[in-house]
XYZ file of C-alpha atoms in Angstrom:
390
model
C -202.676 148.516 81.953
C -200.085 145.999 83.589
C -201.411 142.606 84.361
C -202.907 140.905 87.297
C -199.222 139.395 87.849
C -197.395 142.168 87.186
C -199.257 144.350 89.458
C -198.765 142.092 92.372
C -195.429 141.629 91.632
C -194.499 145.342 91.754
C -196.601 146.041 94.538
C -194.649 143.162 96.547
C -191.332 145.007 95.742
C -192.599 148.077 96.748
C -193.658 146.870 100.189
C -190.018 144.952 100.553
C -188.249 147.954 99.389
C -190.033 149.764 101.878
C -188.899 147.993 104.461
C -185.277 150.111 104.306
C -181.676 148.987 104.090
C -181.020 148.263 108.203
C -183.377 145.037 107.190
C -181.548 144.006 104.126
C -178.366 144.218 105.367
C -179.102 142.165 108.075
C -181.130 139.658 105.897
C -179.629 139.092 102.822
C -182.210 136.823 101.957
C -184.452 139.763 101.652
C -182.085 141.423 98.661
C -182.122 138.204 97.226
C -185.841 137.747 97.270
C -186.859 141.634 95.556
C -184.131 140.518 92.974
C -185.777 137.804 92.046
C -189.551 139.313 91.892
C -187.962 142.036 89.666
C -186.587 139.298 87.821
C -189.948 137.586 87.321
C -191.988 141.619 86.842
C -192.361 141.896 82.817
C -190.572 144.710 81.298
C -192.247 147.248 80.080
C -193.000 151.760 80.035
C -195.302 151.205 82.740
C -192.837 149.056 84.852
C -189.477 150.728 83.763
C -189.302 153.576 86.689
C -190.885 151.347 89.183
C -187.813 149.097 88.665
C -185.514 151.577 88.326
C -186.060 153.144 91.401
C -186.160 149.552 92.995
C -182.555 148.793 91.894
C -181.433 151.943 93.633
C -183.250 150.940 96.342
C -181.838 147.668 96.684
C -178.337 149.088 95.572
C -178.236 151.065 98.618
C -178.751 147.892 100.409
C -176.071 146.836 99.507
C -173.728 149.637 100.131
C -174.021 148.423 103.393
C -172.423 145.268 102.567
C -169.730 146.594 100.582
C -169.211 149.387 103.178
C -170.363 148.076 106.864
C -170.520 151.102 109.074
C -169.393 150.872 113.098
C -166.068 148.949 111.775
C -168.576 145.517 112.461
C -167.310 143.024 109.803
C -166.281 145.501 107.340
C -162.467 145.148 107.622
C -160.244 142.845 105.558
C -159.661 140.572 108.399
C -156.585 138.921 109.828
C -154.660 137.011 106.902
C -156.230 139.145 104.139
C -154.996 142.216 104.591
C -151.484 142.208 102.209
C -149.812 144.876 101.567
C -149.676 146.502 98.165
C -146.189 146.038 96.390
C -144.622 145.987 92.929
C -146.223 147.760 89.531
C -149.160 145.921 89.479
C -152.009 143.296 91.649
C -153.342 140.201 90.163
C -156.196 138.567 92.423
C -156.918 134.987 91.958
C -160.842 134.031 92.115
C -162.946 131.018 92.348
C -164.530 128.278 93.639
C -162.982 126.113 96.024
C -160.289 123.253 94.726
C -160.312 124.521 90.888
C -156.169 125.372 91.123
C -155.906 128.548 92.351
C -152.975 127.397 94.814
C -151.057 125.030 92.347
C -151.327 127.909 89.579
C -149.249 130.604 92.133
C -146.848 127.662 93.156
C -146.170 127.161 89.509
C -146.388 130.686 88.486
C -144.185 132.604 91.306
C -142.551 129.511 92.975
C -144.738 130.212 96.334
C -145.967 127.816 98.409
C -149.611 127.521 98.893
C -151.296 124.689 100.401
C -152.180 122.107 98.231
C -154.751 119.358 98.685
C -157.456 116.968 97.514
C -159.866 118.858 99.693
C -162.163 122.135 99.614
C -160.812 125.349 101.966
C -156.933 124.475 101.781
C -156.748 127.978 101.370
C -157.696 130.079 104.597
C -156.174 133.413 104.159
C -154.374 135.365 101.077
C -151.501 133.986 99.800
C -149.027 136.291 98.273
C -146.323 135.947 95.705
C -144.346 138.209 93.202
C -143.373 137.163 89.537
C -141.535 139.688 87.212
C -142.456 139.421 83.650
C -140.937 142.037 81.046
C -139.218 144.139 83.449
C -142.285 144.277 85.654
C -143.050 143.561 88.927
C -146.066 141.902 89.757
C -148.011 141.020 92.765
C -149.867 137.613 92.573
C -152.749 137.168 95.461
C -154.061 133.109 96.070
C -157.817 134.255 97.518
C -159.223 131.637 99.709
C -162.431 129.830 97.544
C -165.361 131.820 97.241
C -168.635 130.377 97.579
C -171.890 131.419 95.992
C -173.098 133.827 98.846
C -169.740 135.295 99.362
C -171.202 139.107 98.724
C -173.332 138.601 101.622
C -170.644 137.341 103.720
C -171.227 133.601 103.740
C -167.844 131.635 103.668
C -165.894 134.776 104.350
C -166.847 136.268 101.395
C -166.797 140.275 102.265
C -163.225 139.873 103.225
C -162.099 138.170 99.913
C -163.912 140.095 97.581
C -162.743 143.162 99.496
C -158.971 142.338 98.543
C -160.282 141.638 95.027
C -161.707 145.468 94.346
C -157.865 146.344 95.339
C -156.663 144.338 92.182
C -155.676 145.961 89.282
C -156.663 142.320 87.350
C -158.853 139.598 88.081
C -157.822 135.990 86.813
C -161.240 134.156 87.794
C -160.225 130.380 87.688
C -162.127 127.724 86.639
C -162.443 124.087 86.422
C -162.599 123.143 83.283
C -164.792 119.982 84.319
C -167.331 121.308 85.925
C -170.001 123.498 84.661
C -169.345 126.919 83.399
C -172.149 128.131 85.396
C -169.940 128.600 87.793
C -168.829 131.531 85.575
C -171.745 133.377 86.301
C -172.176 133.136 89.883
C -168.622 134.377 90.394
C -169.550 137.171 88.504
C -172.866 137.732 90.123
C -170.739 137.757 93.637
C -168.867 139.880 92.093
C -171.161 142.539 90.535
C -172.826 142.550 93.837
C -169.984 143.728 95.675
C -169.309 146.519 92.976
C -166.998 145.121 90.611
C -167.613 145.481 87.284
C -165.547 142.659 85.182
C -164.375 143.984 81.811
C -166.425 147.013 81.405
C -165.832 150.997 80.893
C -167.124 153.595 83.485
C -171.294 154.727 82.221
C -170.750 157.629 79.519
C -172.862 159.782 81.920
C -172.354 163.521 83.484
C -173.292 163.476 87.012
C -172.748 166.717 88.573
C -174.792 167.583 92.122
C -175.843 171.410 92.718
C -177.530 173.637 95.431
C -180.167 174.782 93.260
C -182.281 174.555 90.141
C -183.678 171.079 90.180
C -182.803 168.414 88.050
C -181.079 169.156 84.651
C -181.851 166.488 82.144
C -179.993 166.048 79.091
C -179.386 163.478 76.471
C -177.005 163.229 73.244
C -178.001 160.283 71.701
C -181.421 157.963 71.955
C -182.373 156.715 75.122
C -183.986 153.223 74.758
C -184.776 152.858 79.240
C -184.487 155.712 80.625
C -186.595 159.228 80.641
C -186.582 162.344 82.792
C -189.125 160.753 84.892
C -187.217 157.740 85.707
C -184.241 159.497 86.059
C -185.881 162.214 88.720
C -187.169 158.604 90.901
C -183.846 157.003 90.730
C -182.196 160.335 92.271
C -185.162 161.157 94.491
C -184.186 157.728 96.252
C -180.479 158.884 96.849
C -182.965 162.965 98.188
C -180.677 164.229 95.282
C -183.198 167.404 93.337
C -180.459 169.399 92.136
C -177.989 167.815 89.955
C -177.276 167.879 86.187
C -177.197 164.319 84.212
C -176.145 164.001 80.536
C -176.283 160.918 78.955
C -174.176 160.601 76.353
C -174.814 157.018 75.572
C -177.801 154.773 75.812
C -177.825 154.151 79.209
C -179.656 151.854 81.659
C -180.896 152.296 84.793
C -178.393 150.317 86.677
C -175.829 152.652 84.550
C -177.037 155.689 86.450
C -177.337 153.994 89.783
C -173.388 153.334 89.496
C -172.554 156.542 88.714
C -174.891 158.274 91.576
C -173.386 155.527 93.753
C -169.653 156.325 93.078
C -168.163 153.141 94.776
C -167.927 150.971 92.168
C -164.224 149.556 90.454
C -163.847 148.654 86.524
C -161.553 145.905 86.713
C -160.444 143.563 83.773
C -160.606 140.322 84.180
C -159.022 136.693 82.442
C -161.013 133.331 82.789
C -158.444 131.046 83.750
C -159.992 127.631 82.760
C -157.694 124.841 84.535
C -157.313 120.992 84.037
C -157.390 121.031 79.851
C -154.975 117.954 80.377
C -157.906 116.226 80.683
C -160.082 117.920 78.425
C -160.348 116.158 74.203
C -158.594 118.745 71.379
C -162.060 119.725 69.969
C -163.160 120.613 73.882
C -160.146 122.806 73.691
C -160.632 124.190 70.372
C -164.321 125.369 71.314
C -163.273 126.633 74.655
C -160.572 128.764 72.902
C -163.839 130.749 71.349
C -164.810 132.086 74.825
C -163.933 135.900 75.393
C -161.189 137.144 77.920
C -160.576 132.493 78.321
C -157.214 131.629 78.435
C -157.119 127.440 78.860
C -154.123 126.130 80.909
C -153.127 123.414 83.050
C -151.900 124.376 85.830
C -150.398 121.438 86.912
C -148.761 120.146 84.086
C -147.814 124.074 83.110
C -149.077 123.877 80.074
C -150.267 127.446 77.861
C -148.790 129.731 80.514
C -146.723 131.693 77.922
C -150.211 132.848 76.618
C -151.696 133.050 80.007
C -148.475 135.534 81.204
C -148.988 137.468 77.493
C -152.482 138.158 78.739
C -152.250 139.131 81.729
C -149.515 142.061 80.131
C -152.129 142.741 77.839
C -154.752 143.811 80.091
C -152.563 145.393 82.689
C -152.149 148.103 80.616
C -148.588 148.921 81.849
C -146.003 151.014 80.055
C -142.067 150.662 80.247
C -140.242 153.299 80.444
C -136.202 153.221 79.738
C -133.782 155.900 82.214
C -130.650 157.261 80.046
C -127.986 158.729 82.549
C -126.171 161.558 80.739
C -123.172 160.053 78.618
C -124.231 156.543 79.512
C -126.358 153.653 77.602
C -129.876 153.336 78.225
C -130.619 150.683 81.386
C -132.767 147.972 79.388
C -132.568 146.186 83.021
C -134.863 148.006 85.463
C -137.637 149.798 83.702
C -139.747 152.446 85.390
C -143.320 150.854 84.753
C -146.489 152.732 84.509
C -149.949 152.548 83.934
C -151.527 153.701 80.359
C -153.131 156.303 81.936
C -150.523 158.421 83.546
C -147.375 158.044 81.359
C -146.660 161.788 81.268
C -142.992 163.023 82.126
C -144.580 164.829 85.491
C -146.052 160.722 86.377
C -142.288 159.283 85.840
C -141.265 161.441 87.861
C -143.122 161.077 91.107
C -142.717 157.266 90.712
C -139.185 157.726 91.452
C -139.723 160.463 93.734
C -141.557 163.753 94.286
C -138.475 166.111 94.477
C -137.469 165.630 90.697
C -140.472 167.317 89.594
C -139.287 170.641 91.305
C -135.763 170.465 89.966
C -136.765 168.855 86.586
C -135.777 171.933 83.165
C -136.846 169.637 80.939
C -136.318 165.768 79.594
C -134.782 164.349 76.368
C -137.032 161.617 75.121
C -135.575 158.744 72.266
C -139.058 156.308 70.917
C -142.193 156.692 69.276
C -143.858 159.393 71.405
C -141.664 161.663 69.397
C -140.945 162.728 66.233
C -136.713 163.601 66.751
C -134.411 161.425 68.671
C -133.798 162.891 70.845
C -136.638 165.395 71.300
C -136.602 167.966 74.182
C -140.125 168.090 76.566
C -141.452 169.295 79.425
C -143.636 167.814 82.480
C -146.491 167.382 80.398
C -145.319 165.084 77.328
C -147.021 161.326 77.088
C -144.602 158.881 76.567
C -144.758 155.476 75.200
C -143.875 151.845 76.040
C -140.407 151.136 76.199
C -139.574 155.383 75.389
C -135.952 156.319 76.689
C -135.680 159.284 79.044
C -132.744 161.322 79.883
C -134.011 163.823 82.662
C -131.987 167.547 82.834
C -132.487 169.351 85.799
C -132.492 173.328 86.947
């Protein structure tokens, strides 16, 4: 039996739910008001698929924000919109007046208006540093402010250039409270960034027929068939297979049904430890993904630029003309991913592929050096390549 409260509460969110996503997305407040009953509605087997089929409700909702149809609002806007160069993007997030702006000056040599004041910062900044052979794109976003996913202060437009990043450096003030942490992230989340985690471990595959195919691997400590056939009956999907293949949460499947949502990883930046005591700093040093700086006084950016390698997950790769030393100068960077011969190829350009016989490769993706390959060998960081062609 649920309890007087909990019955009221869940009948309240299905009467706002029900009140479909044209209203939500033109009252925000409405989103925010559901989240906070479900917030409030205790946990439990009774509750579970009510809720779950709630948050895909009220994730549909917000598709609308994250993807505003009729072209009303849903574009990056004038001054945001920067093109893509170099091997990787960086996006700079955060509150207004916690350094953004004087961390690209002092990073890339850039200027970006500096001041005492909040909203120096009115459009995206750009600037390009190269680090290790790489090239990378550094973006100042103007200050976000708590809101931002439901486009107060902007916010659709910044957070919009963010999902484009292949790195997040959310940057803090050191001085003020780290609950600011959290409601970056919560902007974040709800515009379909997910900081520092891995894609759901779950087979979604939709069909024409046979109903919904339910299958698990491992214990399931939320979700059932029956929660899982509510969640998809909300997105009128009945013929699909799911496999969970890791305990999985309702919000889990709701991304993966969704299909718009971007893993990004993500550094906490925490600025102004000039004026922060040695045991602040040592604790502060505990925090996950925190790198402390000042970005004033430039202090720690060695470690903050080490970072930021780290979790760009790039790979150098070394060209070898054919009776010539390898160029150590210019690498050919690519992402962990897609390091095969075939992907260096098409970075430099499509036609090599066609008139590539095969490549001689010197470094640790081998066991000989030099060891002949085709298309489909993974290299390594910092492998040499000598391509031979038809």
């Amino acid at each position: 039996m649920l309890s007087h409260s909990t019955s009221m509460a869940v009948r309240s969110l299905w009467i706002l739910a029900g009140t479909g996503t044209r209203c939500c997305a033109e009252h925000p407040k409405l989103a925010q008001y559901v989240t906070c009953l479900m917030a409030r509605t205790q946990k439990n087997k009774a509750t579970s698929n009510h809720l779950g089929l709630l948050k895909a409700r009220l994730a549909k909702m917000r598709r609308e924000l994250i993807t505003p149809k009729g072209g009303s609002g849903g574009g990056t806007g004038e001054g945001f919109d920067v093109a893509k160069t170099g091997d990787a993007r960086i996006g700079f997030v955060g509150f207004p007046s916690v350094g953004k702006s004087t961390l690209l000056s002092n990073l890339a040599g850039v200027y970006s208006e500096v001041a005492a004041y909040e909203f120096t910062t009115l459009t995206t900044v750009p600037g390009v540093i190269r680090y290790k052979g790489a090239k990378i794109q550094l973006l100042d976003l103007p200050g976000i402010i708590e809101g931002a996913k439901d486009g107060k202060g902007r916010g659709r437009q910044v957070i919009a250039v963010a999902r484009t990043c292949n790195l997040i450096l959310i940057v803090l003030d050191v001085l003020k409270p780290l609950g600011h942490k959290k409601l970056i992230e919560h902007e974040l989340e709800g515009f379909g960034i997910r900081l520092n985690k891995q894609p759901p471990n779950i087979g979604f595959k939709k069909k024409d027929k046979g109903g919904i195919n339910f299958t698990v691997t491992c214990p399931q400590s939320e979700l059932d068939g029956d929660a899982v056939k509510s969640i998809l009956a909300e997105y009128k999907i009945h013929n699909a297979d799911i496999t969970l293949r890791s305990d999985s949460t309702a919000d889990d499947l709701i991304d993966v049904v969704e299909g718009n949502r971007v893993y990004i990883p993500c550094i906490y930046v925490l600025n102004k430890i000039d004026q922060i005591s040695i045991e602040e700093l040592d604790i502060i040093y505990k925090v996950p993904h925190c790198v402390p700086i000042s970005a004033h006084s430039r202090w720690n950016f060695d470690d903050l630029l080490e970072k930021m390698w780290d979790y760009l997950h790039l790979v150098r790769i070394y060209t070898k003309p054919k009776g010539q030393l390898p160029d150590y100068t210019s690498p050919v960077v690519l992402p962990t991913e897609h390091t095969a011969v075939e992907d260096f190829c098409l970075k430099i350009h499509k036609s090599l592929l066609k008139e590539l016989k095969y490549a001689l490769v010197w470094g640790a993706s081998v066991k000989h050096n030099p060891q002949k390959v085709g298309k489909d060998h993974v290299m390594e960081d910092e492998d040499v390549i000598q391509l031979v062609k038809k």
